Coordinates of C-alpha atoms in Angstrom, one line a residue:
G16 CA -80.0 -31.9 98.9
G17 CA -79.8 -32.5 95.2
P18 CA -77.6 -32.1 92.8
V19 CA -75.2 -29.4 92.7
T20 CA -75.6 -27.0 89.7
L21 CA -72.5 -25.3 88.4
P22 CA -73.2 -21.7 87.0
D23 CA -72.2 -21.1 83.5
R24 CA -69.3 -19.3 84.2
D25 CA -67.6 -18.5 87.5
L26 CA -65.7 -15.3 87.7
L27 CA -62.7 -15.6 90.5
L28 CA -61.4 -12.5 91.8
C29 CA -58.1 -12.4 93.4
R30 CA -57.8 -10.2 96.7
D31 CA -54.8 -11.2 99.1
C32 CA -51.6 -9.8 99.0
C33 CA -51.0 -8.1 95.5
C34 CA -54.8 -8.0 94.0
G35 CA -56.6 -5.5 95.6
S36 CA -53.9 -3.6 97.2
T37 CA -53.0 -0.1 97.1
D38 CA -49.4 -1.2 97.8
K39 CA -49.3 -1.9 93.8
H40 CA -52.1 0.2 92.4
P41 CA -52.6 3.5 94.9
D42 CA -55.0 5.2 92.4
V43 CA -57.2 2.2 91.8
D44 CA -60.5 1.8 94.2
H45 CA -60.3 -1.9 94.6
D46 CA -63.6 -2.2 96.6
A47 CA -65.7 0.0 93.9
L48 CA -64.6 -2.9 91.5
R49 CA -65.0 -5.7 93.8
D50 CA -68.9 -4.5 94.7
A51 CA -69.5 -3.7 90.8
L52 CA -68.1 -7.0 89.8
L53 CA -70.2 -9.1 92.6
S54 CA -73.3 -6.7 91.9
G55 CA -73.2 -7.5 88.0
A56 CA -73.4 -11.2 88.8
G57 CA -76.5 -13.8 88.6
R58 CA -78.2 -14.4 85.6
L59 CA -77.2 -12.2 82.7
D60 CA -79.3 -12.9 79.4
G61 CA -80.5 -16.1 80.9
V62 CA -76.6 -17.1 81.6
H63 CA -75.7 -18.1 85.5
V64 CA -72.7 -16.2 86.5
R65 CA -71.3 -16.3 89.7
V66 CA -68.4 -14.3 91.3
R67 CA -66.2 -15.2 94.3
V68 CA -63.8 -13.5 96.0
V69 CA -61.0 -16.2 96.7
D70 CA -57.4 -15.6 98.1
C71 CA -54.4 -15.5 96.2
L72 CA -54.4 -17.0 93.0
S73 CA -50.9 -16.9 92.7
Q74 CA -50.4 -14.6 89.9
C75 CA -48.7 -11.6 91.7
D76 CA -47.0 -10.4 88.8
R77 CA -50.4 -9.6 87.3
S78 CA -52.5 -8.0 89.8
N79 CA -55.6 -7.4 89.4
V80 CA -56.4 -10.7 88.6
V81 CA -59.8 -12.4 87.4
L82 CA -59.9 -16.0 86.3
V83 CA -62.9 -16.6 84.1
R84 CA -64.1 -20.3 84.3
D85 CA -66.3 -21.7 81.8
F86 CA -68.7 -24.3 82.4
A87 CA -70.7 -23.9 80.1
T88 CA -68.3 -26.2 77.4
G89 CA -69.6 -29.3 78.8
G90 CA -66.7 -31.4 80.4
R91 CA -64.0 -29.9 82.1
P92 CA -64.1 -26.1 82.3
H93 CA -61.9 -23.7 80.3
D94 CA -60.2 -21.1 82.2
T95 CA -59.1 -17.8 80.8
W96 CA -56.9 -15.7 83.0
L97 CA -57.0 -11.8 82.9
G98 CA -54.8 -9.8 84.7
Q99 CA -54.5 -6.1 85.0
V100 CA -58.4 -5.6 85.7
L101 CA -57.9 -1.9 87.1
D102 CA -60.5 -0.1 86.1
R103 CA -64.6 0.0 85.6
D104 CA -64.2 -0.1 82.0
S105 CA -62.4 -3.8 82.0
V106 CA -65.2 -4.9 84.9
E107 CA -67.8 -4.1 82.6
A108 CA -65.9 -5.7 79.6
V109 CA -65.2 -8.7 82.0
L110 CA -69.6 -9.0 82.7
R111 CA -70.5 -8.8 79.2
W112 CA -68.2 -11.1 77.8
A113 CA -69.3 -13.9 80.9
A114 CA -72.8 -13.1 79.9
V115 CA -72.2 -14.2 76.2
G116 CA -69.0 -16.3 76.2
G117 CA -67.2 -17.2 73.1
P118 CA -64.3 -16.0 71.9
L119 CA -62.3 -13.4 73.8
P120 CA -63.3 -10.0 72.6
T121 CA -60.8 -7.6 71.7
D122 CA -60.8 -5.3 74.5
L123 CA -60.0 -8.0 76.9
S124 CA -57.5 -9.7 74.7
G125 CA -54.6 -7.4 75.8
L126 CA -56.0 -8.3 79.5
A127 CA -55.3 -12.1 78.9
F128 CA -52.4 -14.2 80.1
A129 CA -51.2 -17.8 80.4
Q130 CA -50.9 -19.0 84.0
V131 CA -47.7 -19.4 85.7
R132 CA -47.4 -22.3 88.1
R133 CA -45.9 -21.9 91.0

């Protein structure tokens, strides 16, 4: 095969013990949020956004976690950790931001956190 083409941005949706669980968030339709994120991926305004559902990202205090990995900067990817992504507005805000990049918008700043190394 040819060279591997990275997306401009990768959205990693945590799904394991805490994230996506009705144990922690019984009033959240986790499947609908996952599906909204997956259906919003692809080419957004010419930007290639890939969504991957992954096993535990080990940030269990912050469920539901989405890791936004920005490759568009060149060099090493820039990671932004978002927690408490628990409603459709949050998912849509993540997708809007992934399509344009740049600084974290104010409607997502309350969800951002520093990764806790375990």
